[in-house]
Amino acid sequence: MLVSGPDDICKPMLWEGDKAHCNNHSVRDRDQRAFQAIGDLGHSDLAFGNAFSLDGEAIGQLRRHFKTGSVREACGGCEWFDLCTQIANEDFRRSILHLSDEQ
């Protein structure tokens, strides 16, 4: 599911209400830039609020572009940038994708 603003990763911090980092305009701006970058890869049918499925080919494509930096413009200023870079540099070896319970 594509969301603009707080997502599942943000849930633990939302108890802070309006003070939660996930509610900042900068987060929504990064979401929009990431959304645009993915759309530029040929996923133009995406829309916020819509669920979509990723097959192995699509995941591989996104990972390749993420690792080379071509879809990372939105990552500037993010506190997770270094961790994500490390994960990409390790070819996502320890990354685990789970099916959503909502599928």
mmCIF file with all atom_site columns, C-alpha atoms in Angstrom:
data_model
loop_
_atom_site.group_PDB
_atom_site.id
_atom_site.type_symbol
_atom_site.label_atom_id
_atom_site.label_alt_id
_atom_site.label_comp_id
_atom_site.label_asym_id
_atom_site.label_entity_id
_atom_site.label_seq_id
_atom_site.pdbx_PDB_ins_code
_atom_site.Cartn_x
_atom_site.Cartn_y
_atom_site.Cartn_z
_atom_site.occupancy
_atom_site.B_iso_or_equiv
_atom_site.pdbx_formal_charge
_atom_site.auth_seq_id
_atom_site.auth_comp_id
_atom_site.auth_asym_id
_atom_site.auth_atom_id
_atom_site.pdbx_PDB_model_num
ATOM 1   C CA . MET A 1 1   ? 0.000  0.000   0.000   1.00 0.00 ? 1   MET A CA 1
ATOM 2   C CA . LEU A 1 2   ? 1.392  3.362   -0.964  1.00 0.00 ? 2   LEU A CA 1
ATOM 3   C CA . VAL A 1 3   ? 0.869  5.981   1.708   1.00 0.00 ? 3   VAL A CA 1
ATOM 4   C CA . SER A 1 4   ? 1.751  9.636   2.015   1.00 0.00 ? 4   SER A CA 1
ATOM 5   C CA . GLY A 1 5   ? 2.848  10.439  5.526   1.00 0.00 ? 5   GLY A CA 1
ATOM 6   C CA . PRO A 1 6   ? 2.966  8.025   8.470   1.00 0.00 ? 6   PRO A CA 1
ATOM 7   C CA . ASP A 1 7   ? 3.178  4.354   7.528   1.00 0.00 ? 7   ASP A CA 1
ATOM 8   C CA . ASP A 1 8   ? 3.657  1.071   9.405   1.00 0.00 ? 8   ASP A CA 1
ATOM 9   C CA . ILE A 1 9   ? 7.259  1.949   10.213  1.00 0.00 ? 9   ILE A CA 1
ATOM 10  C CA . CYS A 1 10  ? 6.041  5.151   11.889  1.00 0.00 ? 10  CYS A CA 1
ATOM 11  C CA . LYS A 1 11  ? 3.354  3.479   14.031  1.00 0.00 ? 11  LYS A CA 1
ATOM 12  C CA . PRO A 1 12  ? 5.490  3.209   17.198  1.00 0.00 ? 12  PRO A CA 1
ATOM 13  C CA . MET A 1 13  ? 6.165  6.953   17.103  1.00 0.00 ? 13  MET A CA 1
ATOM 14  C CA . LEU A 1 14  ? 2.632  8.180   16.468  1.00 0.00 ? 14  LEU A CA 1
ATOM 15  C CA . TRP A 1 15  ? 1.820  8.298   20.175  1.00 0.00 ? 15  TRP A CA 1
ATOM 16  C CA . GLU A 1 16  ? 3.648  11.640  20.121  1.00 0.00 ? 16  GLU A CA 1
ATOM 17  C CA . GLY A 1 17  ? 0.766  13.108  18.107  1.00 0.00 ? 17  GLY A CA 1
ATOM 18  C CA . ASP A 1 18  ? 1.582  16.205  16.073  1.00 0.00 ? 18  ASP A CA 1
ATOM 19  C CA . LYS A 1 19  ? 5.143  16.171  17.446  1.00 0.00 ? 19  LYS A CA 1
ATOM 20  C CA . ALA A 1 20  ? 5.897  12.832  15.758  1.00 0.00 ? 20  ALA A CA 1
ATOM 21  C CA . HIS A 1 21  ? 8.560  13.190  13.081  1.00 0.00 ? 21  HIS A CA 1
ATOM 22  C CA . CYS A 1 22  ? 6.386  11.149  10.709  1.00 0.00 ? 22  CYS A CA 1
ATOM 23  C CA . ASN A 1 23  ? 3.825  13.971  10.625  1.00 0.00 ? 23  ASN A CA 1
ATOM 24  C CA . ASN A 1 24  ? 6.349  16.536  9.374   1.00 0.00 ? 24  ASN A CA 1
ATOM 25  C CA . HIS A 1 25  ? 5.849  18.135  5.980   1.00 0.00 ? 25  HIS A CA 1
ATOM 26  C CA . SER A 1 26  ? 9.363  16.941  5.057   1.00 0.00 ? 26  SER A CA 1
ATOM 27  C CA . VAL A 1 27  ? 8.196  13.324  5.318   1.00 0.00 ? 27  VAL A CA 1
ATOM 28  C CA . ARG A 1 28  ? 5.272  13.916  2.983   1.00 0.00 ? 28  ARG A CA 1
ATOM 29  C CA . ASP A 1 29  ? 7.606  15.751  0.600   1.00 0.00 ? 29  ASP A CA 1
ATOM 30  C CA . ARG A 1 30  ? 10.021 12.785  0.580   1.00 0.00 ? 30  ARG A CA 1
ATOM 31  C CA . ASP A 1 31  ? 7.095  10.417  0.015   1.00 0.00 ? 31  ASP A CA 1
ATOM 32  C CA . GLN A 1 32  ? 6.042  12.466  -3.018  1.00 0.00 ? 32  GLN A CA 1
ATOM 33  C CA . ARG A 1 33  ? 9.581  12.504  -4.444  1.00 0.00 ? 33  ARG A CA 1
ATOM 34  C CA . ALA A 1 34  ? 9.941  8.732   -3.925  1.00 0.00 ? 34  ALA A CA 1
ATOM 35  C CA . PHE A 1 35  ? 6.543  8.166   -5.531  1.00 0.00 ? 35  PHE A CA 1
ATOM 36  C CA . GLN A 1 36  ? 7.626  10.225  -8.546  1.00 0.00 ? 36  GLN A CA 1
ATOM 37  C CA . ALA A 1 37  ? 10.928 8.350   -8.855  1.00 0.00 ? 37  ALA A CA 1
ATOM 38  C CA . ILE A 1 38  ? 9.160  4.977   -8.858  1.00 0.00 ? 38  ILE A CA 1
ATOM 39  C CA . GLY A 1 39  ? 6.655  6.255   -11.402 1.00 0.00 ? 39  GLY A CA 1
ATOM 40  C CA . ASP A 1 40  ? 9.546  7.350   -13.605 1.00 0.00 ? 40  ASP A CA 1
ATOM 41  C CA . LEU A 1 41  ? 10.708 3.715   -13.683 1.00 0.00 ? 41  LEU A CA 1
ATOM 42  C CA . GLY A 1 42  ? 7.557  2.767   -15.543 1.00 0.00 ? 42  GLY A CA 1
ATOM 43  C CA . HIS A 1 43  ? 5.206  2.225   -12.630 1.00 0.00 ? 43  HIS A CA 1
ATOM 44  C CA . SER A 1 44  ? 2.969  5.109   -13.685 1.00 0.00 ? 44  SER A CA 1
ATOM 45  C CA . ASP A 1 45  ? -0.209 3.308   -12.621 1.00 0.00 ? 45  ASP A CA 1
ATOM 46  C CA . LEU A 1 46  ? 0.609  3.815   -8.939  1.00 0.00 ? 46  LEU A CA 1
ATOM 47  C CA . ALA A 1 47  ? -1.517 6.026   -6.708  1.00 0.00 ? 47  ALA A CA 1
ATOM 48  C CA . PHE A 1 48  ? -1.427 6.845   -3.006  1.00 0.00 ? 48  PHE A CA 1
ATOM 49  C CA . GLY A 1 49  ? -3.891 4.681   -1.119  1.00 0.00 ? 49  GLY A CA 1
ATOM 50  C CA . ASN A 1 50  ? -3.749 1.875   -3.663  1.00 0.00 ? 50  ASN A CA 1
ATOM 51  C CA . ALA A 1 51  ? -2.340 -1.539  -2.936  1.00 0.00 ? 51  ALA A CA 1
ATOM 52  C CA . PHE A 1 52  ? -0.019 -3.058  -5.491  1.00 0.00 ? 52  PHE A CA 1
ATOM 53  C CA . SER A 1 53  ? 1.938  -6.266  -5.844  1.00 0.00 ? 53  SER A CA 1
ATOM 54  C CA . LEU A 1 54  ? 5.610  -6.627  -6.550  1.00 0.00 ? 54  LEU A CA 1
ATOM 55  C CA . ASP A 1 55  ? 6.957  -9.698  -8.293  1.00 0.00 ? 55  ASP A CA 1
ATOM 56  C CA . GLY A 1 56  ? 10.596 -10.776 -8.232  1.00 0.00 ? 56  GLY A CA 1
ATOM 57  C CA . GLU A 1 57  ? 11.420 -8.806  -11.369 1.00 0.00 ? 57  GLU A CA 1
ATOM 58  C CA . ALA A 1 58  ? 9.937  -5.566  -9.985  1.00 0.00 ? 58  ALA A CA 1
ATOM 59  C CA . ILE A 1 59  ? 11.709 -6.009  -6.639  1.00 0.00 ? 59  ILE A CA 1
ATOM 60  C CA . GLY A 1 60  ? 14.993 -6.610  -8.465  1.00 0.00 ? 60  GLY A CA 1
ATOM 61  C CA . GLN A 1 61  ? 14.460 -3.507  -10.593 1.00 0.00 ? 61  GLN A CA 1
ATOM 62  C CA . LEU A 1 62  ? 13.701 -1.322  -7.567  1.00 0.00 ? 62  LEU A CA 1
ATOM 63  C CA . ARG A 1 63  ? 16.692 -2.680  -5.671  1.00 0.00 ? 63  ARG A CA 1
ATOM 64  C CA . ARG A 1 64  ? 19.058 -2.067  -8.608  1.00 0.00 ? 64  ARG A CA 1
ATOM 65  C CA . HIS A 1 65  ? 17.872 1.511   -8.988  1.00 0.00 ? 65  HIS A CA 1
ATOM 66  C CA . PHE A 1 66  ? 17.976 2.109   -5.241  1.00 0.00 ? 66  PHE A CA 1
ATOM 67  C CA . LYS A 1 67  ? 21.544 0.806   -5.019  1.00 0.00 ? 67  LYS A CA 1
ATOM 68  C CA . THR A 1 68  ? 22.743 3.009   -7.895  1.00 0.00 ? 68  THR A CA 1
ATOM 69  C CA . GLY A 1 69  ? 20.992 6.011   -6.356  1.00 0.00 ? 69  GLY A CA 1
ATOM 70  C CA . SER A 1 70  ? 18.642 6.699   -9.255  1.00 0.00 ? 70  SER A CA 1
ATOM 71  C CA . VAL A 1 71  ? 15.559 6.484   -6.997  1.00 0.00 ? 71  VAL A CA 1
ATOM 72  C CA . ARG A 1 72  ? 17.129 7.955   -3.865  1.00 0.00 ? 72  ARG A CA 1
ATOM 73  C CA . GLU A 1 73  ? 16.606 11.675  -4.391  1.00 0.00 ? 73  GLU A CA 1
ATOM 74  C CA . ALA A 1 74  ? 13.863 11.493  -1.776  1.00 0.00 ? 74  ALA A CA 1
ATOM 75  C CA . CYS A 1 75  ? 16.306 10.074  0.774   1.00 0.00 ? 75  CYS A CA 1
ATOM 76  C CA . GLY A 1 76  ? 18.231 13.315  1.266   1.00 0.00 ? 76  GLY A CA 1
ATOM 77  C CA . GLY A 1 77  ? 18.089 14.403  4.891   1.00 0.00 ? 77  GLY A CA 1
ATOM 78  C CA . CYS A 1 78  ? 16.539 11.152  6.102   1.00 0.00 ? 78  CYS A CA 1
ATOM 79  C CA . GLU A 1 79  ? 17.905 9.784   9.362   1.00 0.00 ? 79  GLU A CA 1
ATOM 80  C CA . TRP A 1 80  ? 17.832 6.264   7.865   1.00 0.00 ? 80  TRP A CA 1
ATOM 81  C CA . PHE A 1 81  ? 19.984 7.160   4.825   1.00 0.00 ? 81  PHE A CA 1
ATOM 82  C CA . ASP A 1 82  ? 23.206 5.553   6.083   1.00 0.00 ? 82  ASP A CA 1
ATOM 83  C CA . LEU A 1 83  ? 21.471 2.359   7.202   1.00 0.00 ? 83  LEU A CA 1
ATOM 84  C CA . CYS A 1 84  ? 19.644 2.017   3.878   1.00 0.00 ? 84  CYS A CA 1
ATOM 85  C CA . THR A 1 85  ? 22.896 2.645   2.007   1.00 0.00 ? 85  THR A CA 1
ATOM 86  C CA . GLN A 1 86  ? 24.604 -0.101  3.995   1.00 0.00 ? 86  GLN A CA 1
ATOM 87  C CA . ILE A 1 87  ? 21.759 -2.522  3.269   1.00 0.00 ? 87  ILE A CA 1
ATOM 88  C CA . ALA A 1 88  ? 21.925 -1.708  -0.458  1.00 0.00 ? 88  ALA A CA 1
ATOM 89  C CA . ASN A 1 89  ? 25.712 -2.054  -0.496  1.00 0.00 ? 89  ASN A CA 1
ATOM 90  C CA . GLU A 1 90  ? 25.306 -5.538  0.992   1.00 0.00 ? 90  GLU A CA 1
ATOM 91  C CA . ASP A 1 91  ? 22.964 -6.398  -1.924  1.00 0.00 ? 91  ASP A CA 1
ATOM 92  C CA . PHE A 1 92  ? 19.985 -6.522  0.465   1.00 0.00 ? 92  PHE A CA 1
ATOM 93  C CA . ARG A 1 93  ? 21.314 -9.865  1.835   1.00 0.00 ? 93  ARG A CA 1
ATOM 94  C CA . ARG A 1 94  ? 19.645 -9.538  5.220   1.00 0.00 ? 94  ARG A CA 1
ATOM 95  C CA . SER A 1 95  ? 16.454 -7.932  3.912   1.00 0.00 ? 95  SER A CA 1
ATOM 96  C CA . ILE A 1 96  ? 13.296 -9.913  4.432   1.00 0.00 ? 96  ILE A CA 1
ATOM 97  C CA . LEU A 1 97  ? 10.058 -9.097  2.645   1.00 0.00 ? 97  LEU A CA 1
ATOM 98  C CA . HIS A 1 98  ? 6.787  -10.228 4.178   1.00 0.00 ? 98  HIS A CA 1
ATOM 99  C CA . LEU A 1 99  ? 3.361  -10.521 2.635   1.00 0.00 ? 99  LEU A CA 1
ATOM 100 C CA . SER A 1 100 ? 0.890  -8.067  4.047   1.00 0.00 ? 100 SER A CA 1
ATOM 101 C CA . ASP A 1 101 ? -1.899 -9.502  6.192   1.00 0.00 ? 101 ASP A CA 1
ATOM 102 C CA . GLU A 1 102 ? -4.258 -7.396  4.078   1.00 0.00 ? 102 GLU A CA 1
ATOM 103 C CA . GLN A 1 103 ? -3.577 -9.335  0.849   1.00 0.00 ? 103 GLN A CA 1
#
